[in-house]
Structure formats: structure tokens, C-alpha cells
Tab-separated table of C-alpha atoms in Angstrom:
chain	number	residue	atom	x	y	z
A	23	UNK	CA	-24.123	-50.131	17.779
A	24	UNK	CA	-27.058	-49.641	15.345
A	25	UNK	CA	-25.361	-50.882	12.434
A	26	UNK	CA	-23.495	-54.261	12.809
A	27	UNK	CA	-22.801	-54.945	9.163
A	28	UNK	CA	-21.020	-51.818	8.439
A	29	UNK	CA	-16.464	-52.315	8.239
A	30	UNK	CA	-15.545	-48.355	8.121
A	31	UNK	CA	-13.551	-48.362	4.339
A	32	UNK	CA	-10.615	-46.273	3.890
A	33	UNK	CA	-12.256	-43.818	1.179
A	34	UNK	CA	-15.127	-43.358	3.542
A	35	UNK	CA	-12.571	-42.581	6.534
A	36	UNK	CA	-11.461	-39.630	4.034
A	37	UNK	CA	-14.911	-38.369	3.031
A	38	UNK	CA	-16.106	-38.191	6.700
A	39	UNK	CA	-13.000	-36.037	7.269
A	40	UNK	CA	-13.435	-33.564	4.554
A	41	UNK	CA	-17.514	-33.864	4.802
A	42	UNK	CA	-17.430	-35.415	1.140
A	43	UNK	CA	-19.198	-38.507	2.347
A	44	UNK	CA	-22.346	-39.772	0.836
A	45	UNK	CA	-25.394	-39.062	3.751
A	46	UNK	CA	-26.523	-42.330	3.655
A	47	UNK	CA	-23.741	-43.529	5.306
A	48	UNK	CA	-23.181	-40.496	7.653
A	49	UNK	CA	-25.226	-42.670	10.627
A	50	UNK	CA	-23.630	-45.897	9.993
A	51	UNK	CA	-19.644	-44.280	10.078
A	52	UNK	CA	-20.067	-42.082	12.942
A	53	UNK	CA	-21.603	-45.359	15.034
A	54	UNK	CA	-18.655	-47.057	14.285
A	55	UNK	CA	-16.005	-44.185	15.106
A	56	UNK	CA	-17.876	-44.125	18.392
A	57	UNK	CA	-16.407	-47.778	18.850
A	58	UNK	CA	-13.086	-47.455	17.316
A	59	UNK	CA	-10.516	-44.755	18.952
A	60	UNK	CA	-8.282	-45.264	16.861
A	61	UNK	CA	-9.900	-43.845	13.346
A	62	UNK	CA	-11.385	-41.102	15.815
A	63	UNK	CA	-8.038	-39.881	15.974
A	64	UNK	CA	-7.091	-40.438	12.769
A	65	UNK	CA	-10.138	-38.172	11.197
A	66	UNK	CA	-8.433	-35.545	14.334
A	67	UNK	CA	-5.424	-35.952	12.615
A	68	UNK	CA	-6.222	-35.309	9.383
A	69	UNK	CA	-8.863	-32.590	10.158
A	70	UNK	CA	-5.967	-30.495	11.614
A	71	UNK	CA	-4.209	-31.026	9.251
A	72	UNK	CA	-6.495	-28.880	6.873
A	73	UNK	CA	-6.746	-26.425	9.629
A	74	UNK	CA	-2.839	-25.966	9.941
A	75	UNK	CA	-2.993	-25.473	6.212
A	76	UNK	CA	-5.567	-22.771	6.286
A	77	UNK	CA	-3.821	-20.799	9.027
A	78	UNK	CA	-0.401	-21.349	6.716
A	79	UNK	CA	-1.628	-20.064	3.122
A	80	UNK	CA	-4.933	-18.279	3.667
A	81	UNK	CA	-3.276	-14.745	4.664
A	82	UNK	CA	-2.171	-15.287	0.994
A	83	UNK	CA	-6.009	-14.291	0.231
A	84	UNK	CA	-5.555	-11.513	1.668
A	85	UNK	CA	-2.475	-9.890	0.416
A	86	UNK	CA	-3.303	-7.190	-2.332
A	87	UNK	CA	-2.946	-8.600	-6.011
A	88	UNK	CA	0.096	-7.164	-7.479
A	89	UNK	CA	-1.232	-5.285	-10.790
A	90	UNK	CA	0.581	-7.802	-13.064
A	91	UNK	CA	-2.142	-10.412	-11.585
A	92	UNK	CA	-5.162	-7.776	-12.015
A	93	UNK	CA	-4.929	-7.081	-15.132
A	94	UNK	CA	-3.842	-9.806	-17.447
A	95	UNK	CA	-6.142	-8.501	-20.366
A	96	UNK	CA	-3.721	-5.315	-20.981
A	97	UNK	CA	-1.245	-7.165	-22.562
A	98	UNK	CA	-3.847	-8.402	-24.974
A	99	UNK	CA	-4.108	-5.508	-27.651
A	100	UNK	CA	-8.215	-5.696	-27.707
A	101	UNK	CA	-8.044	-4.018	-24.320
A	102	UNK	CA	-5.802	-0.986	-25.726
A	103	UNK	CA	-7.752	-0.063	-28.627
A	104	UNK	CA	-4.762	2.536	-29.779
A	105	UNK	CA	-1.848	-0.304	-29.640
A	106	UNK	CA	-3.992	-1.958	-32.252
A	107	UNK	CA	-4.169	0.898	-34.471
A	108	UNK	CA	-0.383	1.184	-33.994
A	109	UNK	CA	-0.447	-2.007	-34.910
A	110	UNK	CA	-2.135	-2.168	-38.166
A	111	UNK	CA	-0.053	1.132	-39.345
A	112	UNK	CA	2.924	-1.030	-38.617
A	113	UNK	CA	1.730	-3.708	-40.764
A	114	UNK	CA	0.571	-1.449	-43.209
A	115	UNK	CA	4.148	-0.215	-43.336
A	116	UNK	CA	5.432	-4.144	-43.290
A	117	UNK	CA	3.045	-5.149	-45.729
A	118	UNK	CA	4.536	-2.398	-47.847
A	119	UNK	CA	8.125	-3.109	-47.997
A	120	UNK	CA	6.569	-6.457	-48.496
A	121	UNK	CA	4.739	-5.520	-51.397
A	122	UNK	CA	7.559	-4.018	-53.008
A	123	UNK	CA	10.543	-6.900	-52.123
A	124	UNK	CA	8.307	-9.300	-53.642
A	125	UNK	CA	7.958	-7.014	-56.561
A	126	UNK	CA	11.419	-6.302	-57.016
A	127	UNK	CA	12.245	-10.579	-56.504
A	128	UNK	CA	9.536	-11.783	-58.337
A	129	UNK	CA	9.460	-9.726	-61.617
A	130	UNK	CA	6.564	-10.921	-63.947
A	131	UNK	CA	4.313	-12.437	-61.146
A	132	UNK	CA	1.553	-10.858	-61.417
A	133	UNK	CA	0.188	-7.928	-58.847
A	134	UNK	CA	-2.765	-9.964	-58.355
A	135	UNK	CA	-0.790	-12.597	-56.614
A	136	UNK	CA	1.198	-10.123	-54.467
A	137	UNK	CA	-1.603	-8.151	-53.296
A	138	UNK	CA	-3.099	-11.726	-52.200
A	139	UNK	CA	0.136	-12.127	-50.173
A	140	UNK	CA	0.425	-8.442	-48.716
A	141	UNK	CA	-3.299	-8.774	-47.647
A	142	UNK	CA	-2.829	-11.856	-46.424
A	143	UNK	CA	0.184	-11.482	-43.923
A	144	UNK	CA	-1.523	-7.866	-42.969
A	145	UNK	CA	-4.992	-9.992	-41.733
A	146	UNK	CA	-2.819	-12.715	-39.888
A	147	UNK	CA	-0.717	-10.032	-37.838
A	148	UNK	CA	-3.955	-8.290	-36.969
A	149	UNK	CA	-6.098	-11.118	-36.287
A	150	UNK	CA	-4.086	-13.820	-34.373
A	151	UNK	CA	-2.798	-11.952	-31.799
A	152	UNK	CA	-6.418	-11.427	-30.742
A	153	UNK	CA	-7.050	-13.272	-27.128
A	154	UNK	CA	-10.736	-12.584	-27.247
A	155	UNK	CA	-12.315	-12.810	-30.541
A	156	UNK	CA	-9.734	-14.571	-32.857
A	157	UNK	CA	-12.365	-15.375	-35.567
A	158	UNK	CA	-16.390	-14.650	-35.924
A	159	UNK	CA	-17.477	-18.229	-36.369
A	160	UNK	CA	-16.091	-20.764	-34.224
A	161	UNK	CA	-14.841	-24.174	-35.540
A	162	UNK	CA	-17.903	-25.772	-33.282
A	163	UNK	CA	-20.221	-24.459	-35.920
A	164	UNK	CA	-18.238	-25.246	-38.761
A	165	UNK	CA	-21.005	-25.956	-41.271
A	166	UNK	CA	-22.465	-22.653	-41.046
A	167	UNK	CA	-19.250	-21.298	-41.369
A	168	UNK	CA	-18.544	-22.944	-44.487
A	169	UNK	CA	-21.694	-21.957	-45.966
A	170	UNK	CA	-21.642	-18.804	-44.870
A	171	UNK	CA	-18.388	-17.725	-46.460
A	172	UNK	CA	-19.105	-19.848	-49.334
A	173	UNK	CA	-22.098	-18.003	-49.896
A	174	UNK	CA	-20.146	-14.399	-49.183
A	175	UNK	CA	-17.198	-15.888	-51.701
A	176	UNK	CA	-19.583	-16.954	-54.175
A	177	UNK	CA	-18.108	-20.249	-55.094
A	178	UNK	CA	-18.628	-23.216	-52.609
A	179	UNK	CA	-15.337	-23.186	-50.270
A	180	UNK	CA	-13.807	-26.221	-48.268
A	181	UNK	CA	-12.604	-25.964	-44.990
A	182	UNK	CA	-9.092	-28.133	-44.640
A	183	UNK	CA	-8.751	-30.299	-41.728
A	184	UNK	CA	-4.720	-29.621	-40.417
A	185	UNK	CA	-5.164	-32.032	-37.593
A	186	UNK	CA	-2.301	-34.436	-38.811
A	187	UNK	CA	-0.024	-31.456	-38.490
A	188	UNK	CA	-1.011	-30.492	-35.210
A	189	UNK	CA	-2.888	-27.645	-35.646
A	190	UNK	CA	-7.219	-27.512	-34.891
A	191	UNK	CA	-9.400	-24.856	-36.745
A	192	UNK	CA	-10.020	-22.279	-34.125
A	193	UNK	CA	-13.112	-20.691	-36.911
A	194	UNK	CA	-13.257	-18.030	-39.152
A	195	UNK	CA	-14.223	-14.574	-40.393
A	196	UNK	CA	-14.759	-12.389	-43.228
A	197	UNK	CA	-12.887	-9.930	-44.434
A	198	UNK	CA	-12.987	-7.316	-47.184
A	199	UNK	CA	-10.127	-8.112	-50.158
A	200	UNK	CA	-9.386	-6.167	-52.700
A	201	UNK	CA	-11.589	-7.970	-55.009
A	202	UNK	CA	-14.871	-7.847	-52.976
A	203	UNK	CA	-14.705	-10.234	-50.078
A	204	UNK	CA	-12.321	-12.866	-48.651
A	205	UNK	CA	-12.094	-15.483	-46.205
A	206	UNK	CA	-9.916	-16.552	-43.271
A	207	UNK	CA	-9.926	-19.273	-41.008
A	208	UNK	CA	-7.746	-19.674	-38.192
A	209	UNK	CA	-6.267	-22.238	-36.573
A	210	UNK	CA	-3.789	-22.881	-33.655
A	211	UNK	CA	-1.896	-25.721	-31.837
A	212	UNK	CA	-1.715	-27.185	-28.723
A	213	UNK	CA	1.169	-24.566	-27.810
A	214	UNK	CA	-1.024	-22.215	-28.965
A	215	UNK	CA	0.955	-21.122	-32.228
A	216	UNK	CA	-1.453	-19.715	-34.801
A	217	UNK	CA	-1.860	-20.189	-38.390
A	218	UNK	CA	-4.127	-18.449	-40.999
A	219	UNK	CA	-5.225	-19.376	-44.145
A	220	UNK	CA	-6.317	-16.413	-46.344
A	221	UNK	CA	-9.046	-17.120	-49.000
A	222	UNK	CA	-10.005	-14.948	-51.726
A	223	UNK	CA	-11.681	-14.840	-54.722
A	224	UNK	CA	-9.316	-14.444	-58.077
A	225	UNK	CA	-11.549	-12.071	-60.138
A	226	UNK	CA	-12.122	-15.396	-62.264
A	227	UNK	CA	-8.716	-15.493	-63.880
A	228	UNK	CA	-8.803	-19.182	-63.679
A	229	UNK	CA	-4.897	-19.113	-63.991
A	230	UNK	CA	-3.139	-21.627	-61.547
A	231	UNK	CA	0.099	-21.239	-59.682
A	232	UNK	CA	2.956	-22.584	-58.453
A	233	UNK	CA	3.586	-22.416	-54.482
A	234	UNK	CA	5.352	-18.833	-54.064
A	235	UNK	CA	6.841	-18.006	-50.574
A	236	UNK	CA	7.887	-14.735	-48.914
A	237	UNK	CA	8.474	-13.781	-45.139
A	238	UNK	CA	8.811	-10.414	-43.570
A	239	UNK	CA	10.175	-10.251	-39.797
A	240	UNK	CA	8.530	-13.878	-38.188
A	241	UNK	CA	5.943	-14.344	-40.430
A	242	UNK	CA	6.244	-16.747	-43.526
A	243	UNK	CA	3.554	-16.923	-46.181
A	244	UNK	CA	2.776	-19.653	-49.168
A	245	UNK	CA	0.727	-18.568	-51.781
A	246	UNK	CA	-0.906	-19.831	-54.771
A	247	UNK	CA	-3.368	-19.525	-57.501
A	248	UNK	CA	-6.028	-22.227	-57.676
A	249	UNK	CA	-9.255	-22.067	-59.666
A	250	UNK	CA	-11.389	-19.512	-58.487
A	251	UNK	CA	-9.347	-18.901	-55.307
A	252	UNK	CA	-6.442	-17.493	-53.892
A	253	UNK	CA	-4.736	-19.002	-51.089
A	254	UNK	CA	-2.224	-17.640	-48.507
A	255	UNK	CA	-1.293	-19.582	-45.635
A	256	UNK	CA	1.059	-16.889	-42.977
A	257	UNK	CA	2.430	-18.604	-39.674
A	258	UNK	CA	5.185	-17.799	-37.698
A	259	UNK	CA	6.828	-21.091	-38.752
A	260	UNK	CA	10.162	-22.020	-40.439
A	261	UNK	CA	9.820	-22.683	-43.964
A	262	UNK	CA	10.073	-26.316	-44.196
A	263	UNK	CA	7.466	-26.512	-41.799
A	264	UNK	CA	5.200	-24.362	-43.147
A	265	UNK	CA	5.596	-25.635	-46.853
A	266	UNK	CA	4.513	-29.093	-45.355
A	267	UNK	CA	1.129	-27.186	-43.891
A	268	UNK	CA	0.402	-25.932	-47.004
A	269	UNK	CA	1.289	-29.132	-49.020
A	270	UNK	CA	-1.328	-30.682	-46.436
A	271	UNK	CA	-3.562	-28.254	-47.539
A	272	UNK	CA	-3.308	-28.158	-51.281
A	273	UNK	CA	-4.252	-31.472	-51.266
A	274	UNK	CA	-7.084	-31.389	-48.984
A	275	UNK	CA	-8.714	-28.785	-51.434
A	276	UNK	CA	-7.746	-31.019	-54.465
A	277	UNK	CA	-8.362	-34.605	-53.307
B	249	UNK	CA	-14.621	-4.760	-16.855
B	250	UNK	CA	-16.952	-7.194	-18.754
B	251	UNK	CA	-18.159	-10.660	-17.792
B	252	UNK	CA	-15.350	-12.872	-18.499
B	253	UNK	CA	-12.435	-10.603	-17.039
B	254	UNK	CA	-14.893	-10.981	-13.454
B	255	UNK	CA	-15.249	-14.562	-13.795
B	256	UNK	CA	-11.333	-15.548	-13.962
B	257	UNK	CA	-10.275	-12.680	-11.702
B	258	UNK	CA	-12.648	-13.530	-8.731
B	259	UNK	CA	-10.147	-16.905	-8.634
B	260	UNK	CA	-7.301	-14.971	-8.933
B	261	UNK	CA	-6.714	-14.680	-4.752
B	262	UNK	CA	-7.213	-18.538	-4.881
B	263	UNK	CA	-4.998	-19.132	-7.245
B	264	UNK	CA	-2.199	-17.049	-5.560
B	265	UNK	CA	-2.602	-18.947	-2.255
B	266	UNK	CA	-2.212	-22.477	-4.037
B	267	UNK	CA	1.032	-21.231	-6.032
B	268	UNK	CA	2.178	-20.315	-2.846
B	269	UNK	CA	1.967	-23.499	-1.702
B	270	UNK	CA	3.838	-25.189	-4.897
B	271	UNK	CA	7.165	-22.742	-4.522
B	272	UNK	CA	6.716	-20.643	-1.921
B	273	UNK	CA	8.496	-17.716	-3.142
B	274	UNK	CA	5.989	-14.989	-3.423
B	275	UNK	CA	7.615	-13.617	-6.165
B	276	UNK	CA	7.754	-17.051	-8.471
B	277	UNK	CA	4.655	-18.214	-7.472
B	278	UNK	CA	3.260	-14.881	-8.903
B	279	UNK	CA	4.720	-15.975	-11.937
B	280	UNK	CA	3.483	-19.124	-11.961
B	281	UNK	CA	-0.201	-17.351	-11.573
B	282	UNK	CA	0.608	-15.055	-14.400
B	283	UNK	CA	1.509	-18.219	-16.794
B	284	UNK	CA	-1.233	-19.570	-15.799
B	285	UNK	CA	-3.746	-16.488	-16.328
B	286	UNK	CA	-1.778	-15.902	-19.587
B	287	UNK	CA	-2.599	-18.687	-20.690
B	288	UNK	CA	-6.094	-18.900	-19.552
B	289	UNK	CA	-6.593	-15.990	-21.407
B	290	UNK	CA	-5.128	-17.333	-24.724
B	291	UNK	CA	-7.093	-20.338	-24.489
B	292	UNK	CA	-10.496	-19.258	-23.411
B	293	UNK	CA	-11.986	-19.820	-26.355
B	294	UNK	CA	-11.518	-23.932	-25.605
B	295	UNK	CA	-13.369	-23.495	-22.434
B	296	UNK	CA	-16.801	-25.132	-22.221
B	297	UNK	CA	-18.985	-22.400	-21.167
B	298	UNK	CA	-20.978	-23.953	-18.133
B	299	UNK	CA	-18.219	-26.138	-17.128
B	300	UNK	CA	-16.160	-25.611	-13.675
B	301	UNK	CA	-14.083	-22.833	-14.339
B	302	UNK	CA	-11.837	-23.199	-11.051
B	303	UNK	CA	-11.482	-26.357	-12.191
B	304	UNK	CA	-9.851	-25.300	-15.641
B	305	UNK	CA	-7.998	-22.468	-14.155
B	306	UNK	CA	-6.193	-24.828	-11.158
B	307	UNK	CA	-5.447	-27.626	-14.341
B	308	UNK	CA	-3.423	-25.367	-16.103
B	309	UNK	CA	-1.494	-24.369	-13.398
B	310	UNK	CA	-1.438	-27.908	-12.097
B	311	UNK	CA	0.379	-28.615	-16.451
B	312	UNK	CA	2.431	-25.645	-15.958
B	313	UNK	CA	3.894	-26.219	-12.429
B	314	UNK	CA	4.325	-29.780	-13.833
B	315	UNK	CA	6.570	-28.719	-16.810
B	316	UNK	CA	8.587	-26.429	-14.377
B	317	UNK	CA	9.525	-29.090	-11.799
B	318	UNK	CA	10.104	-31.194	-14.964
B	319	UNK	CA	12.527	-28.889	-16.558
B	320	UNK	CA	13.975	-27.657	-12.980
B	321	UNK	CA	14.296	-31.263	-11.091
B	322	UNK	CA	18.398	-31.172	-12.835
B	323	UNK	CA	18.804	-28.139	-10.429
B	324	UNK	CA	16.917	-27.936	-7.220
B	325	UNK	CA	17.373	-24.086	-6.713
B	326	UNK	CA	14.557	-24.273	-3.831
B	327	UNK	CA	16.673	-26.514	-1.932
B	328	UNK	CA	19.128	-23.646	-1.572
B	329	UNK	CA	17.278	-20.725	-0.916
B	330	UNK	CA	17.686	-19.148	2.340
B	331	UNK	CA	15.025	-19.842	4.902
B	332	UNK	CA	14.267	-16.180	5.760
B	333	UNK	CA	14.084	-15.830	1.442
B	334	UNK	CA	10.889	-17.665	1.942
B	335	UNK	CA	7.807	-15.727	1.915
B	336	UNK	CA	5.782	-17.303	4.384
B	337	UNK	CA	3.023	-14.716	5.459
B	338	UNK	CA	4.029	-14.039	9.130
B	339	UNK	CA	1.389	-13.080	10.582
B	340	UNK	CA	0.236	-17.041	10.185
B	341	UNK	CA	3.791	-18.019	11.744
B	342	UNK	CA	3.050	-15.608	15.063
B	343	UNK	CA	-0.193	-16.630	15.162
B	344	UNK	CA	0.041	-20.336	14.856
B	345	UNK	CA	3.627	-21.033	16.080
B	346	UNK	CA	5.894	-24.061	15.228
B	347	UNK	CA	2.994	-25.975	13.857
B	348	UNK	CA	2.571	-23.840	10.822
B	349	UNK	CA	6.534	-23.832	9.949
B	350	UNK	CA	6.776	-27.586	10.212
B	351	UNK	CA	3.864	-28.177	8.083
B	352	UNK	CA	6.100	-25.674	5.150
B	353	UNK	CA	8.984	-27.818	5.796
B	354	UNK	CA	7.003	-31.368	6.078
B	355	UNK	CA	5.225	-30.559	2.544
B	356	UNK	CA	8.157	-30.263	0.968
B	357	UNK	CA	9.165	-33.436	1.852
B	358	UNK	CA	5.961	-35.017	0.404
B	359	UNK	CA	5.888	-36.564	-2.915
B	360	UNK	CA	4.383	-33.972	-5.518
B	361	UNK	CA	0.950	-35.933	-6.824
B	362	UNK	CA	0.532	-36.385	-3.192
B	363	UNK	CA	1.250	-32.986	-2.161
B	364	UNK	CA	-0.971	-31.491	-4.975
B	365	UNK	CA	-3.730	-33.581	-3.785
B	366	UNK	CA	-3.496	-32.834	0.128
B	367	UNK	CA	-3.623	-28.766	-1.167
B	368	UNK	CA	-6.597	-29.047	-3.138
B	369	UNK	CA	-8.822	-31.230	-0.708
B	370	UNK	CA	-7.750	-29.678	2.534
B	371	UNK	CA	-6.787	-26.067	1.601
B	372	UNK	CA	-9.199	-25.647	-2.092
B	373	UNK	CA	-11.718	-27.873	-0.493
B	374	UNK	CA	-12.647	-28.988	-3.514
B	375	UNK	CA	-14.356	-32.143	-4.150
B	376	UNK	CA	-12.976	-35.464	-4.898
B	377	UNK	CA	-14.306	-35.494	-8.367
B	378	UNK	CA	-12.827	-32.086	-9.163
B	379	UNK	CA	-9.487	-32.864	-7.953
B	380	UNK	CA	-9.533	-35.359	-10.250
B	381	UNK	CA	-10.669	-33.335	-13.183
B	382	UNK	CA	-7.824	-30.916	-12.617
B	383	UNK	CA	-4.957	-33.312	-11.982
B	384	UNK	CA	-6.735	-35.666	-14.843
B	385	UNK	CA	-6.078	-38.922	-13.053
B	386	UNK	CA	-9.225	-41.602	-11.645
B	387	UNK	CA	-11.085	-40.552	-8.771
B	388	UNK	CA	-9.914	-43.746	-6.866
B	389	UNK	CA	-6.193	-42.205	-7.559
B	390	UNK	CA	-7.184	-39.232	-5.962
B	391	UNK	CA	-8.267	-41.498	-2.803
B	392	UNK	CA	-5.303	-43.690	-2.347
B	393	UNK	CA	-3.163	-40.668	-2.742
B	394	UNK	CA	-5.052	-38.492	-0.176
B	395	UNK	CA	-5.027	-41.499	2.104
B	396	UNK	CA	-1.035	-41.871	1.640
B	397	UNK	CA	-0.122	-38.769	1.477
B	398	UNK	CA	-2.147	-37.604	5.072
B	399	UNK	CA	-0.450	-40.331	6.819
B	400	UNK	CA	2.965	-39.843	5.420
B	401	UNK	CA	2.538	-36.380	6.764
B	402	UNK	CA	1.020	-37.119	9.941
B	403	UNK	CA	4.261	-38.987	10.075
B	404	UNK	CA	6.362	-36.549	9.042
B	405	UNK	CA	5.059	-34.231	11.138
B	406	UNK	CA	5.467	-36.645	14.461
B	407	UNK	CA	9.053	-36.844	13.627
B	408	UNK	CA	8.494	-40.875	12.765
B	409	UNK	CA	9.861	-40.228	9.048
B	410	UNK	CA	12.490	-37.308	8.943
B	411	UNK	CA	13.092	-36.317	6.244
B	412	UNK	CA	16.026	-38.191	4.444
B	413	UNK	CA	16.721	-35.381	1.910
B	414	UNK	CA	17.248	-33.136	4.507
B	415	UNK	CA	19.300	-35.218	6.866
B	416	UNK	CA	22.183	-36.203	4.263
B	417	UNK	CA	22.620	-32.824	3.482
């Protein structure tokens, strides 16, 4: 026995087994296995117990992957470029009938405000279900996104912060509007439901506006007027929900 | 294929072979890897480039398998399935014998944290410190629990503890 004033511990009884254990002690354990028969057999035990394992669940390695397994990405629409396009002229279509219920419900608001709506639910459908690249600029680099799209909006825009609600800005991207360009920024949950919130400029109408709502199939939009901006907020949410969202963030624009 | 399809699959055979382990049933446990991939690929966008992406991949389906033995545990359909429904790869059972089949049967009877932890040191071989990271407990958890959970085997396995599930059915 080299090592007199070494007690074998429990964790280091594991380690040895599994050949996790620290090097420095490598000498000083195996002197006192040599001397104790007992944890010998233990570290046996155990040790074939990882082999029985192996020889139970590693054919499982080599089994072929069943195609659902292989290919995950296909049911994400960036990897079938022509179920996107299907896509966007089924929106288009939506965003149509949209259009048009909320111009038959809501006679005397103006187009302005319904095109913000239409565009808005049209951008959410395309962008959210994207697995990949949900948004340009990611929420980590939040202050260049701001600027950036500030800059691109030409008025200074604020991001709102939706954490009391449960949702965390995923980031955000430019888009073209019918009025030049528009902002949205994304965000999601921890169940991975998305929001968007749909910024564009107002052509400098000034006008403000009360909260409008419309929904077409899951997808439930809140839209206003405010200042230089328009604002649509689209989330596959009930209403009540979503009206407190974008109560959250009518006042985190307007503190 | 680009970059970040390679990365996950390559831990896609991995990932199999620990499902396997959870329920057995080749055809849930495939499920359980598809959840788990699904969701991987939802959320990939949260995961820190650089950081230990078996890691991330085996937490999920750690959460996942979690939720499902949550939401099942009011109806035990594995206790009733047919012993030949089991998908136990045979050639290990010809090759290896009655060992191999009482270690199926003994880790059922273990505890699940303990269970969990016995799979990824001694079949993932991962290290103590990632086993930790994916079942997000402390690393000295991770030890008492390996240290219980081998013996209660071992004892299992001698016959010391049968099973008392088994035996009042």
C-alpha cells in the first residue's frame, strides 16, 4: 500500500467504473481496490452492467432510420420551396376574402387601415411557420435591429418587451408594405406559439385609432393607428388573449 | 443537405437507441424521437452555437418523455403489452441470453431519475457533468442516483429485490 491516507469515496468508486475519475487519483484508488475485494467486485458489477446494456440497445444503432426520422426538415416548408408558394397564393386568396369581409363589416374605416391588416396577417402566415430563418435579425442583437428598421422606417421605432405575457422576441425583418417599407418582429413562447407584430409607416396621416380586430381561419389580428405607425399584432390566439398582448403593447409604445 | 441538418442527424441513431430504452416499443419510441427532432428543429434558433449539441438534443427528449409518463402514469398501458409486442432487437437476446432479457425487465422496475441516469452513463457514456446538464439537476444528484440506482439493480438483477409491482399482479 503506497497510499495510506487515501478512504476510497463512493463518487470515486463510480468514476473509476465509468473511467470518469480525475488521474490524480487513478494510483491511489486502484492501490486500495487491490486491498479491498469487496469494491473490486462491486466496480465488476457495475462494469457489466454497462456491458449488458450495450449488448441490449446497441443493435438499435444499427437498424435503418425509418424516413420519418431522416428527414424531419420536409415537414418544414423552407425545404419544399413549391409548398411555400402554395402557400402564399393561399394567403393571398385568405388575405382577400379578408380584405373584403372587413370591408363589407367595417364600412367607413378607411382602406389604409385594412390593407395594414391584410398585409399584416399575409406576413405572419408566411413568416412564422418558418423553422429555419423566422426573422433576419435575431433578438440577441436587438439594438441593431432597432436601429436598423428605425432607420429603414424613417421614424425611430421601439421594440416592446412581451415577457410578462409569456412570449420572448425571437428578432425581426423587413418587409416591403404598401407604403414603402415595414417592419416585423417576431416573437414566440415557451410552447413555441408565435406572434407577430406588423409595423408600418402611415403615409404621415397622423390620424389615431381605436383597437380594430378581425380573424380569418386561426389567425386573429388587432390593429390600430398610432402616430406615424401602423400596428398589427396576428397570433393564433383567442381573442381575449390576444387583446391583452396588444393592450401590453400599446402601452409599452406609449409609456 | 446543409450543415445543421448533418449535425442533428448524425445523433439521430443515438437518440433511437436511448428511446428504446425509455418505452421499448420500436414504434413509440420512434415517436418519441420524432417529438423530439420536431422540436429540435422548431427551437434551433435558442441553441447556443458551440454548446453540446447531444446534450440539448437528449434534454428535450429527457422534458418530453417526462411530460408523457406524467400524462400516462393514470394508465400504465406498458404494463399490459404483450411480451412478444416488445421490440427487443433479437439478435442481442440470442446472442447474450437471459442476461440481456432480465436487464429489460429489471429496468423497468427501477425508479425513472434513476433509470435515466444508469442509460446515459453506462449506455450514452456521457460524462457526469453532461448528464447533469440534460436532466438539469446538481452533479452530486447525478452521483447519489448512479450509486443507488446500480445497486438497486445489481439487486434486482440477483433476485434480492423482486420486483413488487410485478409480484402482486
Amino acid at each position: 500500500m503506497s497510499n495510506t491516507t487515501y478512504t476510497l469515496t463512493e463518487a470515486d468508486l463510480q468514476a473509476y467504473t465509468d473511467g470518469q475519475l480525475d488521474p490524480l487519483r487513478l494510483a491511489a484508488v486502484e492501490a486500495w481496490l487491490a486491498n479491498h475485494r469487496d469494491d473490486t467486485e462491486r466496480v465488476a458489477t457495475y462494469r457489466q452492467q454497462n456491458a449488458t446494456l450495450h449488448a441490449l440497445l446497441d443493435p438499435v444503432l444499427n437498424e435503418a432510420i425509418p424516413q420519418r426520422l431522416t428527414r424531419p426538415q420536409r415537414k418544414t416548408w423552407n425545404s419544399f420551396p413549391q409548398l411555400r408558394y402554395a402557400a402564399v397564393a393561399v394567403w393571398l386568396v385568405i388575405g382577400g376574402t379578408l380584405g373584403w369581409f372587413m370591408h363589407g363589416a367595417q364600412e367607413g374605416h378607411s382602406a389604409a387601415a385594412m390593407t395594414l391588416a391584410h398585409q399584416a396577417v399575409l406576413a405572419h402566415a408566411i413568416y412564422t411557420p418558418e423553422v429555419r430563418h423566422p426573422v433576419e435579425v435575431g433578438a440577441d442583437q436587438e439594438a441593431h435591429l432597432t436601429a436598423w428598421l428605425s432607420k429603414r422606417l424613417g421614424s425611430p421605432l421601439k421594440v416592446p418587451h412581451l415577457g410578462a405575457t409569456g412570449f420572448e422576441l425571437v428578432g425581426g425583418r423587413l418587409l416591403p408594405g404598401s407604403n414603402g417599407p415595414a417592419a416585423q418582429f417576431m416573437y414566440q413562447d415557451a410552447r413555441g406559439q408565435r406572434l407577430t407584430l406588423y409595423v408600418r409607416t402611415d403615409n404621415g396621416s397622423n390620424q389615431e385609432t381605436a383597437f380594430r380586430y378581425a380573424r380569418e381561419k386561426n389567425i386573429g389580428v388587432f390593429y390600430w393607428i398610432d402616430g406615424p405607425f401602423g400596428y398589427a399584432l396576428s397570433g393564433d390566439l383567442e381573442k381575449p388573449e390576444l387583446l391583452r398582448v396588444a393592450q401590453l403593447v400599446y402601452q409599452q409604445l406609449n409609456p | 443537405m446543409n450543415e445543421t441538418d448533418r449535425l442533428i442527424e448524425e445523433h439521430i441513431p443515438r437518440l433511437r437507441r436511448y428511446a428504446r430504452s425509455l418505452v421499448w416499443e420500436r414504434g413509440r419510441a420512434d415517436d418519441l424521437v420524432q417529438d423530439t427532432l420536431e422540436r429540435a428543429w422548431g427551437r434551433f434558433h435558442l441553441w447556443r452555437r458551440g454548446s453540446d449539441l447531444r446534450a440539448w438534443l437528449f434534454s428535450i427528449m429527457h422534458n418530453i418523455h417526462a411530460n408523457d409518463v406524467r400524462a400516462n402514469c393514470a394508465t400504465p398501458a406498458q404494463q399490459s403489452l404483450d411480451e412478444n409486442e416488445l421490440d427487443i432487437p433479437v439478435r442481442a437476446t440470442q446472442e447474450y441470453g437471459l442476461e440481456v432479457r432480465d436487464m429489460q425487465a429489471a429496468l423497468d422496475c427501477l425508479p425513472v431519475e434513476q433509470r435515466e441516469i444508469l442509460l446515459l452513463v453506462g449506455l450514452e457514456e456521457m460524462r457526469y457533468e453532461e448528464v447533469a446538464k440534460v436532466l438539469n439537476v446538481p452533479v452530486g444528484t447525478v452521483m447519489s442516483r448512479l450509486s443507488r440506482g446500480r445497486e438497486h439493480l445489481h439487486q434486482i438483477m440477483a433476485g434480492k429485490a423482486m420486483p413488487e409491482l410485478r409480484v402482486m399482479k
